[in-house]
């Protein structure tokens, strides 16, 4: 590992003043791995875990969750569990208890892909690691890669479970930087690869995530998170579905749907949502909505199974929600 210095700060202004050639450090559950692999070589780490570790109600009835809140604390918080159970379930579906005890909300938003070609610094070409180098995943073993929103430059997927739930719930990311404070809708925070897959978020250089706000959203209390993976625990998603549903008189009145493991960012299923509104809450409508969303899917050599997997999982999750009432 390349030598680096370490400093722990007590306020955001100090963190931003020190950032420069440094990286902000949350729980370190991804960043330290990247440093060990030589993918990240910061001259310094600025520990921001002591900042913004509160969960507070907002005036509008939502929640503001500090970027330094640990994942386990967030999943267990009474207000999160009762008002946003989707968030709790997504967190518990990810990693191990030990990692959840270390990982922070801000760090979770900044996770980088688990594409094996990205990590293979010796034998593989990767446009995300070295822009313009090429992408060996395109013609390689691409079972875990993207079927939606990919580009000729990159087919990597986003690894976070939590971010899929936040995307379904229209969370807002609060950041601070040299130009002041601003907010970024979660759906715009993570970027599709295009020609610049090395640029993964909408953060400007030096900007610091300080909090995530969840809006008041009654439908969020009637939600499910289902993660499909190769083994029962401690595995990244082949596919995940975050869904919330409200049914009135047998018809879909409101729905939120997001997918994980299928794209470079958590994928909000807008086409499926539009196809469902006003339709009977049953399997026929759920399958039709899934097909509307997946019409744009482009499979690679090894991951065509994800299309059918997504179709069935979306329908199954919505079916469960419709049976349990809204």
PDB file of C-alpha atoms in Angstrom:
ATOM      1  CA  UNK A   1       0.000   0.000   0.000  1.00  0.00           C
ATOM      2  CA  UNK A   2       1.291   3.463  -0.854  1.00  0.00           C
ATOM      3  CA  UNK A   3       2.191   5.458   2.313  1.00  0.00           C
ATOM      4  CA  UNK A   4      -0.350   8.078   3.364  1.00  0.00           C
ATOM      5  CA  UNK A   5      -1.087  10.438   6.217  1.00  0.00           C
ATOM      6  CA  UNK A   6      -4.219  10.371   8.337  1.00  0.00           C
ATOM      7  CA  UNK A   7      -6.171  13.147  10.016  1.00  0.00           C
ATOM      8  CA  UNK A   8      -9.490  13.141  11.832  1.00  0.00           C
ATOM      9  CA  UNK A   9     -11.522  16.342  11.540  1.00  0.00           C
ATOM     10  CA  UNK A  10     -14.231  17.858  13.712  1.00  0.00           C
ATOM     11  CA  UNK A  11     -16.120  19.965  11.176  1.00  0.00           C
ATOM     12  CA  UNK A  12     -16.899  19.988   7.463  1.00  0.00           C
ATOM     13  CA  UNK A  13     -14.922  23.157   6.759  1.00  0.00           C
ATOM     14  CA  UNK A  14     -11.724  21.520   8.035  1.00  0.00           C
ATOM     15  CA  UNK A  15     -12.420  18.442   5.920  1.00  0.00           C
ATOM     16  CA  UNK A  16     -12.854  20.430   2.732  1.00  0.00           C
ATOM     17  CA  UNK A  17      -9.776  22.554   3.447  1.00  0.00           C
ATOM     18  CA  UNK A  18      -7.657  19.403   3.757  1.00  0.00           C
ATOM     19  CA  UNK A  19      -9.173  17.381   0.892  1.00  0.00           C
ATOM     20  CA  UNK A  20      -6.815  18.320  -1.969  1.00  0.00           C
ATOM     21  CA  UNK A  21      -4.885  15.148  -2.848  1.00  0.00           C
ATOM     22  CA  UNK A  22      -6.617  13.345   0.017  1.00  0.00           C
ATOM     23  CA  UNK A  23      -9.733  11.197   0.156  1.00  0.00           C
ATOM     24  CA  UNK A  24     -12.549  11.426   2.651  1.00  0.00           C
ATOM     25  CA  UNK A  25     -12.662   8.349   4.861  1.00  0.00           C
ATOM     26  CA  UNK A  26     -15.911   6.908   6.217  1.00  0.00           C
ATOM     27  CA  UNK A  27     -15.914   3.330   7.478  1.00  0.00           C
ATOM     28  CA  UNK A  28     -13.214   2.446   4.949  1.00  0.00           C
ATOM     29  CA  UNK A  29     -14.919  -0.829   4.043  1.00  0.00           C
ATOM     30  CA  UNK A  30     -14.410  -0.183   0.326  1.00  0.00           C
ATOM     31  CA  UNK A  31     -11.760   2.540   0.158  1.00  0.00           C
ATOM     32  CA  UNK A  32      -9.153   0.585   2.136  1.00  0.00           C
ATOM     33  CA  UNK A  33      -9.665  -2.435  -0.126  1.00  0.00           C
ATOM     34  CA  UNK A  34      -9.132  -0.204  -3.148  1.00  0.00           C
ATOM     35  CA  UNK A  35      -5.943   1.177  -1.605  1.00  0.00           C
ATOM     36  CA  UNK A  36      -4.618  -2.318  -0.924  1.00  0.00           C
ATOM     37  CA  UNK A  37      -5.230  -3.205  -4.574  1.00  0.00           C
ATOM     38  CA  UNK A  38      -3.480  -0.056  -5.767  1.00  0.00           C
ATOM     39  CA  UNK A  39      -6.652   1.334  -7.316  1.00  0.00           C
ATOM     40  CA  UNK A  40      -6.705   4.295  -4.946  1.00  0.00           C
ATOM     41  CA  UNK A  41      -3.459   5.990  -3.913  1.00  0.00           C
ATOM     42  CA  UNK A  42      -4.399   9.075  -1.865  1.00  0.00           C
ATOM     43  CA  UNK A  43      -1.620  11.043  -0.225  1.00  0.00           C
ATOM     44  CA  UNK A  44      -3.809  11.464   2.843  1.00  0.00           C
ATOM     45  CA  UNK A  45      -7.040  10.252   4.381  1.00  0.00           C
ATOM     46  CA  UNK A  46      -9.388  12.748   6.014  1.00  0.00           C
ATOM     47  CA  UNK A  47     -11.526  10.862   8.522  1.00  0.00           C
ATOM     48  CA  UNK A  48     -15.029  12.366   8.455  1.00  0.00           C
ATOM     49  CA  UNK A  49     -16.779   9.737  10.556  1.00  0.00           C
ATOM     50  CA  UNK A  50     -17.135  12.145  13.460  1.00  0.00           C
ATOM     51  CA  UNK A  51     -19.240  14.528  11.378  1.00  0.00           C
ATOM     52  CA  UNK A  52     -22.968  14.407  10.833  1.00  0.00           C
ATOM     53  CA  UNK A  53     -23.864  11.224  12.663  1.00  0.00           C
ATOM     54  CA  UNK A  54     -27.401  12.166  13.686  1.00  0.00           C
ATOM     55  CA  UNK A  55     -30.816  11.019  12.477  1.00  0.00           C
ATOM     56  CA  UNK A  56     -33.368  13.821  12.791  1.00  0.00           C
ATOM     57  CA  UNK A  57     -36.954  14.494  11.732  1.00  0.00           C
ATOM     58  CA  UNK A  58     -37.374  17.302   9.216  1.00  0.00           C
ATOM     59  CA  UNK A  59     -40.041  20.006   9.349  1.00  0.00           C
ATOM     60  CA  UNK A  60     -41.756  18.359   6.390  1.00  0.00           C
ATOM     61  CA  UNK A  61     -42.127  15.045   8.203  1.00  0.00           C
ATOM     62  CA  UNK A  62     -39.190  13.261   6.569  1.00  0.00           C
ATOM     63  CA  UNK A  63     -35.835  12.210   7.978  1.00  0.00           C
ATOM     64  CA  UNK A  64     -32.395  13.742   7.633  1.00  0.00           C
ATOM     65  CA  UNK A  65     -29.684  11.127   8.131  1.00  0.00           C
ATOM     66  CA  UNK A  66     -26.127  12.313   8.653  1.00  0.00           C
ATOM     67  CA  UNK A  67     -23.509  10.960   6.271  1.00  0.00           C
ATOM     68  CA  UNK A  68     -21.497   9.602   9.211  1.00  0.00           C
ATOM     69  CA  UNK A  69     -24.307   7.380  10.510  1.00  0.00           C
ATOM     70  CA  UNK A  70     -23.217   3.751  10.563  1.00  0.00           C
ATOM     71  CA  UNK A  71     -25.262   1.366   8.459  1.00  0.00           C
ATOM     72  CA  UNK A  72     -26.169  -0.825  11.433  1.00  0.00           C
ATOM     73  CA  UNK A  73     -27.337   2.197  13.448  1.00  0.00           C
ATOM     74  CA  UNK A  74     -29.446   3.378  10.523  1.00  0.00           C
ATOM     75  CA  UNK A  75     -31.061  -0.021  10.018  1.00  0.00           C
ATOM     76  CA  UNK A  76     -31.927  -0.283  13.720  1.00  0.00           C
ATOM     77  CA  UNK A  77     -33.198   3.264  14.268  1.00  0.00           C
ATOM     78  CA  UNK A  78     -36.904   3.252  15.273  1.00  0.00           C
ATOM     79  CA  UNK A  79     -37.891   6.028  12.845  1.00  0.00           C
ATOM     80  CA  UNK A  80     -36.149   4.295   9.940  1.00  0.00           C
ATOM     81  CA  UNK A  81     -37.626   0.903  10.789  1.00  0.00           C
ATOM     82  CA  UNK A  82     -41.187   2.200  11.134  1.00  0.00           C
ATOM     83  CA  UNK A  83     -41.346   4.836   8.399  1.00  0.00           C
ATOM     84  CA  UNK A  84     -38.826   3.454   5.903  1.00  0.00           C
ATOM     85  CA  UNK A  85     -38.582  -0.311   6.443  1.00  0.00           C
ATOM     86  CA  UNK A  86     -37.315  -0.618   2.877  1.00  0.00           C
ATOM     87  CA  UNK A  87     -34.120   1.126   3.972  1.00  0.00           C
ATOM     88  CA  UNK A  88     -33.628  -1.175   6.955  1.00  0.00           C
ATOM     89  CA  UNK A  89     -34.208  -4.291   4.869  1.00  0.00           C
ATOM     90  CA  UNK A  90     -31.828  -3.186   2.127  1.00  0.00           C
ATOM     91  CA  UNK A  91     -29.062  -2.484   4.640  1.00  0.00           C
ATOM     92  CA  UNK A  92     -29.479  -5.842   6.391  1.00  0.00           C
ATOM     93  CA  UNK A  93     -29.349  -7.584   2.994  1.00  0.00           C
ATOM     94  CA  UNK A  94     -25.857  -6.217   2.394  1.00  0.00           C
ATOM     95  CA  UNK A  95     -22.433  -7.385   3.584  1.00  0.00           C
ATOM     96  CA  UNK A  96     -21.890  -8.832   7.085  1.00  0.00           C
ATOM     97  CA  UNK A  97     -22.818  -7.516  10.533  1.00  0.00           C
ATOM     98  CA  UNK A  98     -19.190  -6.561  11.121  1.00  0.00           C
ATOM     99  CA  UNK A  99     -19.020  -4.528   7.919  1.00  0.00           C
ATOM    100  CA  UNK A 100     -22.395  -2.881   8.579  1.00  0.00           C
ATOM    101  CA  UNK A 101     -21.062  -1.806  11.990  1.00  0.00           C
ATOM    102  CA  UNK A 102     -18.201   0.039  10.256  1.00  0.00           C
ATOM    103  CA  UNK A 103     -19.754   1.289   7.009  1.00  0.00           C
ATOM    104  CA  UNK A 104     -21.315   4.754   6.863  1.00  0.00           C
ATOM    105  CA  UNK A 105     -24.116   6.225   4.802  1.00  0.00           C
ATOM    106  CA  UNK A 106     -21.775   8.597   2.971  1.00  0.00           C
ATOM    107  CA  UNK A 107     -19.326   5.827   2.211  1.00  0.00           C
ATOM    108  CA  UNK A 108     -22.112   3.597   0.945  1.00  0.00           C
ATOM    109  CA  UNK A 109     -23.028   6.205  -1.661  1.00  0.00           C
ATOM    110  CA  UNK A 110     -19.399   6.279  -2.809  1.00  0.00           C
ATOM    111  CA  UNK A 111     -18.918   2.508  -3.245  1.00  0.00           C
ATOM    112  CA  UNK A 112     -17.170   1.542  -6.453  1.00  0.00           C
ATOM    113  CA  UNK A 113     -18.013  -1.360  -8.726  1.00  0.00           C
ATOM    114  CA  UNK A 114     -17.019  -4.960  -7.957  1.00  0.00           C
ATOM    115  CA  UNK A 115     -16.297  -5.686 -11.637  1.00  0.00           C
ATOM    116  CA  UNK A 116     -13.449  -8.196 -11.599  1.00  0.00           C
ATOM    117  CA  UNK A 117     -11.796  -6.552 -14.590  1.00  0.00           C
ATOM    118  CA  UNK A 118     -11.699  -3.242 -12.690  1.00  0.00           C
ATOM    119  CA  UNK A 119      -9.825  -4.946  -9.839  1.00  0.00           C
ATOM    120  CA  UNK A 120      -7.469  -6.882 -12.133  1.00  0.00           C
ATOM    121  CA  UNK A 121      -4.784  -4.205 -12.394  1.00  0.00           C
ATOM    122  CA  UNK A 122      -2.222  -6.547 -13.961  1.00  0.00           C
ATOM    123  CA  UNK A 123      -4.030  -8.519 -16.642  1.00  0.00           C
ATOM    124  CA  UNK A 124      -7.139  -6.614 -17.762  1.00  0.00           C
ATOM    125  CA  UNK A 125      -8.040  -3.456 -19.595  1.00  0.00           C
ATOM    126  CA  UNK A 126     -10.580  -1.187 -17.886  1.00  0.00           C
ATOM    127  CA  UNK A 127     -11.827   2.236 -19.007  1.00  0.00           C
ATOM    128  CA  UNK A 128     -13.019   3.002 -15.491  1.00  0.00           C
ATOM    129  CA  UNK A 129      -9.513   2.438 -14.093  1.00  0.00           C
ATOM    130  CA  UNK A 130      -7.559   3.850 -17.043  1.00  0.00           C
ATOM    131  CA  UNK A 131      -9.719   6.008 -19.347  1.00  0.00           C
ATOM    132  CA  UNK A 132      -9.342   5.034 -22.999  1.00  0.00           C
ATOM    133  CA  UNK A 133      -7.667   1.716 -22.241  1.00  0.00           C
ATOM    134  CA  UNK A 134     -10.572  -0.523 -23.297  1.00  0.00           C
ATOM    135  CA  UNK A 135     -13.039  -2.833 -21.544  1.00  0.00           C
ATOM    136  CA  UNK A 136     -12.227  -6.542 -21.290  1.00  0.00           C
ATOM    137  CA  UNK A 137     -15.534  -7.214 -19.553  1.00  0.00           C
ATOM    138  CA  UNK A 138     -17.356  -6.640 -22.863  1.00  0.00           C
ATOM    139  CA  UNK A 139     -16.028  -9.869 -24.344  1.00  0.00           C
ATOM    140  CA  UNK A 140     -15.016 -11.571 -21.112  1.00  0.00           C
ATOM    141  CA  UNK A 141     -16.872 -13.366 -18.348  1.00  0.00           C
ATOM    142  CA  UNK A 142     -19.679 -10.880 -17.779  1.00  0.00           C
ATOM    143  CA  UNK A 143     -22.254 -12.766 -15.735  1.00  0.00           C
ATOM    144  CA  UNK A 144     -22.565 -10.031 -13.078  1.00  0.00           C
ATOM    145  CA  UNK A 145     -22.553  -7.079 -15.461  1.00  0.00           C
ATOM    146  CA  UNK A 146     -25.114  -4.553 -16.681  1.00  0.00           C
ATOM    147  CA  UNK A 147     -28.126  -5.140 -18.909  1.00  0.00           C
ATOM    148  CA  UNK A 148     -29.485  -1.571 -18.727  1.00  0.00           C
ATOM    149  CA  UNK A 149     -27.841   1.799 -19.348  1.00  0.00           C
ATOM    150  CA  UNK A 150     -24.420   0.399 -20.260  1.00  0.00           C
ATOM    151  CA  UNK A 151     -22.138   1.817 -22.953  1.00  0.00           C
ATOM    152  CA  UNK A 152     -19.402   0.616 -25.284  1.00  0.00           C
ATOM    153  CA  UNK A 153     -16.941   1.935 -22.708  1.00  0.00           C
ATOM    154  CA  UNK A 154     -18.270   0.189 -19.588  1.00  0.00           C
ATOM    155  CA  UNK A 155     -20.706  -2.530 -18.496  1.00  0.00           C
ATOM    156  CA  UNK A 156     -19.978  -2.425 -14.762  1.00  0.00           C
ATOM    157  CA  UNK A 157     -22.761  -2.417 -12.164  1.00  0.00           C
ATOM    158  CA  UNK A 158     -23.273  -0.431  -8.977  1.00  0.00           C
ATOM    159  CA  UNK A 159     -22.873  -2.632  -5.862  1.00  0.00           C
ATOM    160  CA  UNK A 160     -24.918  -0.918  -3.133  1.00  0.00           C
ATOM    161  CA  UNK A 161     -28.165  -2.346  -1.739  1.00  0.00           C
ATOM    162  CA  UNK A 162     -28.940   0.743   0.317  1.00  0.00           C
ATOM    163  CA  UNK A 163     -28.727   3.048  -2.700  1.00  0.00           C
ATOM    164  CA  UNK A 164     -31.376   1.000  -4.517  1.00  0.00           C
ATOM    165  CA  UNK A 165     -33.810   1.607  -1.658  1.00  0.00           C
ATOM    166  CA  UNK A 166     -32.903   5.305  -1.497  1.00  0.00           C
ATOM    167  CA  UNK A 167     -33.542   5.581  -5.248  1.00  0.00           C
ATOM    168  CA  UNK A 168     -37.010   4.062  -4.935  1.00  0.00           C
ATOM    169  CA  UNK A 169     -37.809   6.563  -2.174  1.00  0.00           C
ATOM    170  CA  UNK A 170     -36.564   9.696  -4.007  1.00  0.00           C
ATOM    171  CA  UNK A 171     -33.952  10.520  -1.385  1.00  0.00           C
ATOM    172  CA  UNK A 172     -31.981  13.761  -1.689  1.00  0.00           C
ATOM    173  CA  UNK A 173     -28.220  13.985  -1.107  1.00  0.00           C
ATOM    174  CA  UNK A 174     -26.958  17.074   0.755  1.00  0.00           C
ATOM    175  CA  UNK A 175     -23.392  18.100  -0.084  1.00  0.00           C
ATOM    176  CA  UNK A 176     -21.069  20.963   0.794  1.00  0.00           C
ATOM    177  CA  UNK A 177     -18.148  22.298  -1.181  1.00  0.00           C
ATOM    178  CA  UNK A 178     -16.149  25.360  -2.141  1.00  0.00           C
ATOM    179  CA  UNK A 179     -19.190  26.787  -3.961  1.00  0.00           C
ATOM    180  CA  UNK A 180     -21.415  26.286  -0.916  1.00  0.00           C
ATOM    181  CA  UNK A 181     -24.117  23.800  -0.031  1.00  0.00           C
ATOM    182  CA  UNK A 182     -26.394  22.127  -2.567  1.00  0.00           C
ATOM    183  CA  UNK A 183     -28.689  19.139  -2.929  1.00  0.00           C
ATOM    184  CA  UNK A 184     -28.624  16.367  -5.526  1.00  0.00           C
ATOM    185  CA  UNK A 185     -31.607  14.052  -6.146  1.00  0.00           C
ATOM    186  CA  UNK A 186     -30.413  10.491  -5.607  1.00  0.00           C
ATOM    187  CA  UNK A 187     -31.487   9.592  -9.145  1.00  0.00           C
ATOM    188  CA  UNK A 188     -28.959  12.105 -10.466  1.00  0.00           C
ATOM    189  CA  UNK A 189     -26.174  11.392  -7.975  1.00  0.00           C
ATOM    190  CA  UNK A 190     -24.799   8.225  -9.631  1.00  0.00           C
ATOM    191  CA  UNK A 191     -23.974   8.558 -13.335  1.00  0.00           C
ATOM    192  CA  UNK A 192     -24.365   6.224 -16.281  1.00  0.00           C
ATOM    193  CA  UNK A 193     -21.009   5.334 -17.874  1.00  0.00           C
ATOM    194  CA  UNK A 194     -21.300   6.942 -21.329  1.00  0.00           C
ATOM    195  CA  UNK A 195     -17.826   7.771 -22.595  1.00  0.00           C
ATOM    196  CA  UNK A 196     -16.533   8.645 -19.112  1.00  0.00           C
ATOM    197  CA  UNK A 197     -17.069   5.631 -16.852  1.00  0.00           C
ATOM    198  CA  UNK A 198     -14.295   6.855 -14.556  1.00  0.00           C
ATOM    199  CA  UNK A 199     -16.661   9.656 -13.448  1.00  0.00           C
ATOM    200  CA  UNK A 200     -19.165   7.853 -11.241  1.00  0.00           C
ATOM    201  CA  UNK A 201     -21.009  10.566  -9.293  1.00  0.00           C
ATOM    202  CA  UNK A 202     -22.249  14.124  -9.724  1.00  0.00           C
ATOM    203  CA  UNK A 203     -19.973  15.367  -6.932  1.00  0.00           C
ATOM    204  CA  UNK A 204     -17.674  18.245  -7.836  1.00  0.00           C
ATOM    205  CA  UNK A 205     -14.011  17.970  -6.772  1.00  0.00           C
ATOM    206  CA  UNK A 206     -13.676  18.396  -3.018  1.00  0.00           C
ATOM    207  CA  UNK A 207     -17.410  18.237  -2.295  1.00  0.00           C
ATOM    208  CA  UNK A 208     -18.378  16.371   0.858  1.00  0.00           C
ATOM    209  CA  UNK A 209     -21.593  14.415   1.407  1.00  0.00           C
ATOM    210  CA  UNK A 210     -23.059  15.672   4.690  1.00  0.00           C
ATOM    211  CA  UNK A 211     -26.491  14.022   4.821  1.00  0.00           C
ATOM    212  CA  UNK A 212     -29.255  12.226   2.976  1.00  0.00           C
ATOM    213  CA  UNK A 213     -32.858  13.340   3.317  1.00  0.00           C
ATOM    214  CA  UNK A 214     -35.803  10.991   2.979  1.00  0.00           C
ATOM    215  CA  UNK A 215     -39.064  12.764   2.104  1.00  0.00           C
ATOM    216  CA  UNK A 216     -42.289  12.141   3.992  1.00  0.00           C
ATOM    217  CA  UNK A 217     -43.722   9.249   2.021  1.00  0.00           C
ATOM    218  CA  UNK A 218     -46.581   7.176   3.452  1.00  0.00           C
ATOM    219  CA  UNK A 219     -46.207   4.538   0.719  1.00  0.00           C
ATOM    220  CA  UNK A 220     -42.707   3.820   2.065  1.00  0.00           C
ATOM    221  CA  UNK A 221     -44.247   1.924   4.971  1.00  0.00           C
ATOM    222  CA  UNK A 222     -45.632  -0.677   2.565  1.00  0.00           C
ATOM    223  CA  UNK A 223     -42.524  -1.857   0.792  1.00  0.00           C
ATOM    224  CA  UNK A 224     -40.259  -4.814   0.095  1.00  0.00           C
ATOM    225  CA  UNK A 225     -36.599  -5.330  -0.753  1.00  0.00           C
ATOM    226  CA  UNK A 226     -35.616  -8.612  -2.378  1.00  0.00           C
ATOM    227  CA  UNK A 227     -32.033  -9.480  -3.238  1.00  0.00           C
ATOM    228  CA  UNK A 228     -31.166 -12.389  -5.537  1.00  0.00           C
ATOM    229  CA  UNK A 229     -27.586 -13.613  -5.196  1.00  0.00           C
ATOM    230  CA  UNK A 230     -25.433 -16.691  -5.623  1.00  0.00           C
ATOM    231  CA  UNK A 231     -25.363 -17.553  -1.915  1.00  0.00           C
ATOM    232  CA  UNK A 232     -27.512 -16.717   1.086  1.00  0.00           C
ATOM    233  CA  UNK A 233     -25.243 -14.143   2.679  1.00  0.00           C
ATOM    234  CA  UNK A 234     -22.277 -11.881   2.082  1.00  0.00           C
ATOM    235  CA  UNK A 235     -22.657 -11.699  -1.677  1.00  0.00           C
ATOM    236  CA  UNK A 236     -23.421  -8.832  -4.013  1.00  0.00           C
ATOM    237  CA  UNK A 237     -26.718  -8.854  -5.881  1.00  0.00           C
ATOM    238  CA  UNK A 238     -27.162 -10.497  -9.227  1.00  0.00           C
ATOM    239  CA  UNK A 239     -30.387  -8.552  -9.113  1.00  0.00           C
ATOM    240  CA  UNK A 240     -32.351  -6.704  -6.454  1.00  0.00           C
ATOM    241  CA  UNK A 241     -35.796  -5.130  -6.387  1.00  0.00           C
ATOM    242  CA  UNK A 242     -36.936  -2.301  -4.115  1.00  0.00           C
ATOM    243  CA  UNK A 243     -40.673  -1.734  -4.360  1.00  0.00           C
ATOM    244  CA  UNK A 244     -43.495   0.112  -2.606  1.00  0.00           C
ATOM    245  CA  UNK A 245     -47.132  -0.198  -3.639  1.00  0.00           C
ATOM    246  CA  UNK A 246     -50.507   1.379  -2.858  1.00  0.00           C
ATOM    247  CA  UNK A 247     -53.675  -0.214  -4.211  1.00  0.00           C
ATOM    248  CA  UNK A 248     -57.148   1.343  -4.194  1.00  0.00           C
ATOM    249  CA  UNK A 249     -60.266  -0.577  -5.251  1.00  0.00           C
ATOM    250  CA  UNK A 250     -58.097  -3.235  -6.841  1.00  0.00           C
ATOM    251  CA  UNK A 251     -56.150  -0.782  -8.999  1.00  0.00           C
ATOM    252  CA  UNK A 252     -52.573   0.410  -8.623  1.00  0.00           C
ATOM    253  CA  UNK A 253     -52.781   3.953  -7.256  1.00  0.00           C
ATOM    254  CA  UNK A 254     -49.103   4.542  -6.462  1.00  0.00           C
ATOM    255  CA  UNK A 255     -45.922   2.544  -6.983  1.00  0.00           C
ATOM    256  CA  UNK A 256     -42.191   2.980  -6.472  1.00  0.00           C
ATOM    257  CA  UNK A 257     -39.787   0.551  -8.108  1.00  0.00           C
ATOM    258  CA  UNK A 258     -35.984   0.438  -8.381  1.00  0.00           C
ATOM    259  CA  UNK A 259     -33.561  -2.294  -9.450  1.00  0.00           C
ATOM    260  CA  UNK A 260     -30.035  -3.140  -8.349  1.00  0.00           C
ATOM    261  CA  UNK A 261     -27.362  -5.233 -10.041  1.00  0.00           C
ATOM    262  CA  UNK A 262     -28.497  -4.320 -13.547  1.00  0.00           C
ATOM    263  CA  UNK A 263     -26.854  -0.982 -14.332  1.00  0.00           C
ATOM    264  CA  UNK A 264     -23.987   1.399 -13.596  1.00  0.00           C
ATOM    265  CA  UNK A 265     -26.257   3.093 -11.078  1.00  0.00           C
ATOM    266  CA  UNK A 266     -29.303   2.066  -9.042  1.00  0.00           C
ATOM    267  CA  UNK A 267     -31.972   1.822 -11.718  1.00  0.00           C
ATOM    268  CA  UNK A 268     -35.291   3.593 -11.175  1.00  0.00           C
ATOM    269  CA  UNK A 269     -37.906   1.686 -13.186  1.00  0.00           C
ATOM    270  CA  UNK A 270     -39.897   4.653 -14.488  1.00  0.00           C
ATOM    271  CA  UNK A 271     -41.331   2.754 -17.470  1.00  0.00           C
ATOM    272  CA  UNK A 272     -42.684   0.019 -15.230  1.00  0.00           C
ATOM    273  CA  UNK A 273     -44.148   2.543 -12.803  1.00  0.00           C
ATOM    274  CA  UNK A 274     -45.917   4.393 -15.624  1.00  0.00           C
ATOM    275  CA  UNK A 275     -47.274   1.142 -17.033  1.00  0.00           C
ATOM    276  CA  UNK A 276     -48.742   0.139 -13.666  1.00  0.00           C
ATOM    277  CA  UNK A 277     -50.687   3.224 -12.601  1.00  0.00           C
ATOM    278  CA  UNK A 278     -54.420   2.594 -12.922  1.00  0.00           C
ATOM    279  CA  UNK A 279     -53.984  -1.073 -13.834  1.00  0.00           C
ATOM    280  CA  UNK A 280     -55.435  -4.026 -11.906  1.00  0.00           C
ATOM    281  CA  UNK A 281     -53.100  -5.101  -9.119  1.00  0.00           C
ATOM    282  CA  UNK A 282     -52.391  -8.600 -10.385  1.00  0.00           C
ATOM    283  CA  UNK A 283     -49.762 -10.776 -11.992  1.00  0.00           C
ATOM    284  CA  UNK A 284     -50.716  -9.885 -15.579  1.00  0.00           C
ATOM    285  CA  UNK A 285     -50.157  -6.181 -14.932  1.00  0.00           C
ATOM    286  CA  UNK A 286     -46.989  -6.782 -12.936  1.00  0.00           C
ATOM    287  CA  UNK A 287     -45.421  -8.910 -15.680  1.00  0.00           C
ATOM    288  CA  UNK A 288     -46.439  -6.399 -18.356  1.00  0.00           C
ATOM    289  CA  UNK A 289     -44.867  -3.574 -16.363  1.00  0.00           C
ATOM    290  CA  UNK A 290     -41.641  -5.539 -15.932  1.00  0.00           C
ATOM    291  CA  UNK A 291     -41.515  -6.224 -19.656  1.00  0.00           C
ATOM    292  CA  UNK A 292     -42.034  -2.518 -20.393  1.00  0.00           C
ATOM    293  CA  UNK A 293     -39.010  -1.701 -18.254  1.00  0.00           C
ATOM    294  CA  UNK A 294     -36.852  -4.486 -19.640  1.00  0.00           C
ATOM    295  CA  UNK A 295     -37.601  -3.776 -23.297  1.00  0.00           C
ATOM    296  CA  UNK A 296     -34.435  -1.671 -23.333  1.00  0.00           C
ATOM    297  CA  UNK A 297     -32.268  -4.380 -21.787  1.00  0.00           C
ATOM    298  CA  UNK A 298     -29.209  -5.465 -23.769  1.00  0.00           C
ATOM    299  CA  UNK A 299     -27.710  -8.735 -22.520  1.00  0.00           C
ATOM    300  CA  UNK A 300     -24.057  -9.657 -22.798  1.00  0.00           C
ATOM    301  CA  UNK A 301     -22.781 -13.184 -23.500  1.00  0.00           C
ATOM    302  CA  UNK A 302     -23.204 -14.464 -19.932  1.00  0.00           C
ATOM    303  CA  UNK A 303     -25.904 -12.358 -18.278  1.00  0.00           C
ATOM    304  CA  UNK A 304     -29.019 -12.799 -20.421  1.00  0.00           C
ATOM    305  CA  UNK A 305     -30.581 -14.679 -17.507  1.00  0.00           C
ATOM    306  CA  UNK A 306     -30.920 -11.370 -15.667  1.00  0.00           C
ATOM    307  CA  UNK A 307     -33.752 -10.263 -17.953  1.00  0.00           C
ATOM    308  CA  UNK A 308     -36.020 -13.160 -17.057  1.00  0.00           C
ATOM    309  CA  UNK A 309     -34.825 -13.039 -13.452  1.00  0.00           C
ATOM    310  CA  UNK A 310     -35.785  -9.368 -13.247  1.00  0.00           C
ATOM    311  CA  UNK A 311     -39.170  -9.985 -14.861  1.00  0.00           C
ATOM    312  CA  UNK A 312     -40.081 -12.721 -12.403  1.00  0.00           C
ATOM    313  CA  UNK A 313     -38.667 -10.972  -9.325  1.00  0.00           C
ATOM    314  CA  UNK A 314     -40.471  -7.703 -10.042  1.00  0.00           C
ATOM    315  CA  UNK A 315     -43.766  -9.553 -10.478  1.00  0.00           C
ATOM    316  CA  UNK A 316     -43.201 -11.637  -7.336  1.00  0.00           C
ATOM    317  CA  UNK A 317     -42.368  -8.657  -5.118  1.00  0.00           C
ATOM    318  CA  UNK A 318     -45.326  -6.612  -6.362  1.00  0.00           C
ATOM    319  CA  UNK A 319     -47.523  -9.667  -5.947  1.00  0.00           C
ATOM    320  CA  UNK A 320     -46.518  -9.976  -2.294  1.00  0.00           C
ATOM    321  CA  UNK A 321     -47.244  -6.314  -1.702  1.00  0.00           C
ATOM    322  CA  UNK A 322     -50.665  -6.493  -3.350  1.00  0.00           C
ATOM    323  CA  UNK A 323     -51.633  -9.528  -1.264  1.00  0.00           C
ATOM    324  CA  UNK A 324     -50.676  -7.894   2.011  1.00  0.00           C
ATOM    325  CA  UNK A 325     -52.744  -4.765   1.302  1.00  0.00           C
ATOM    326  CA  UNK A 326     -51.800  -1.142   1.043  1.00  0.00           C
TER     327      UNK A 326
END
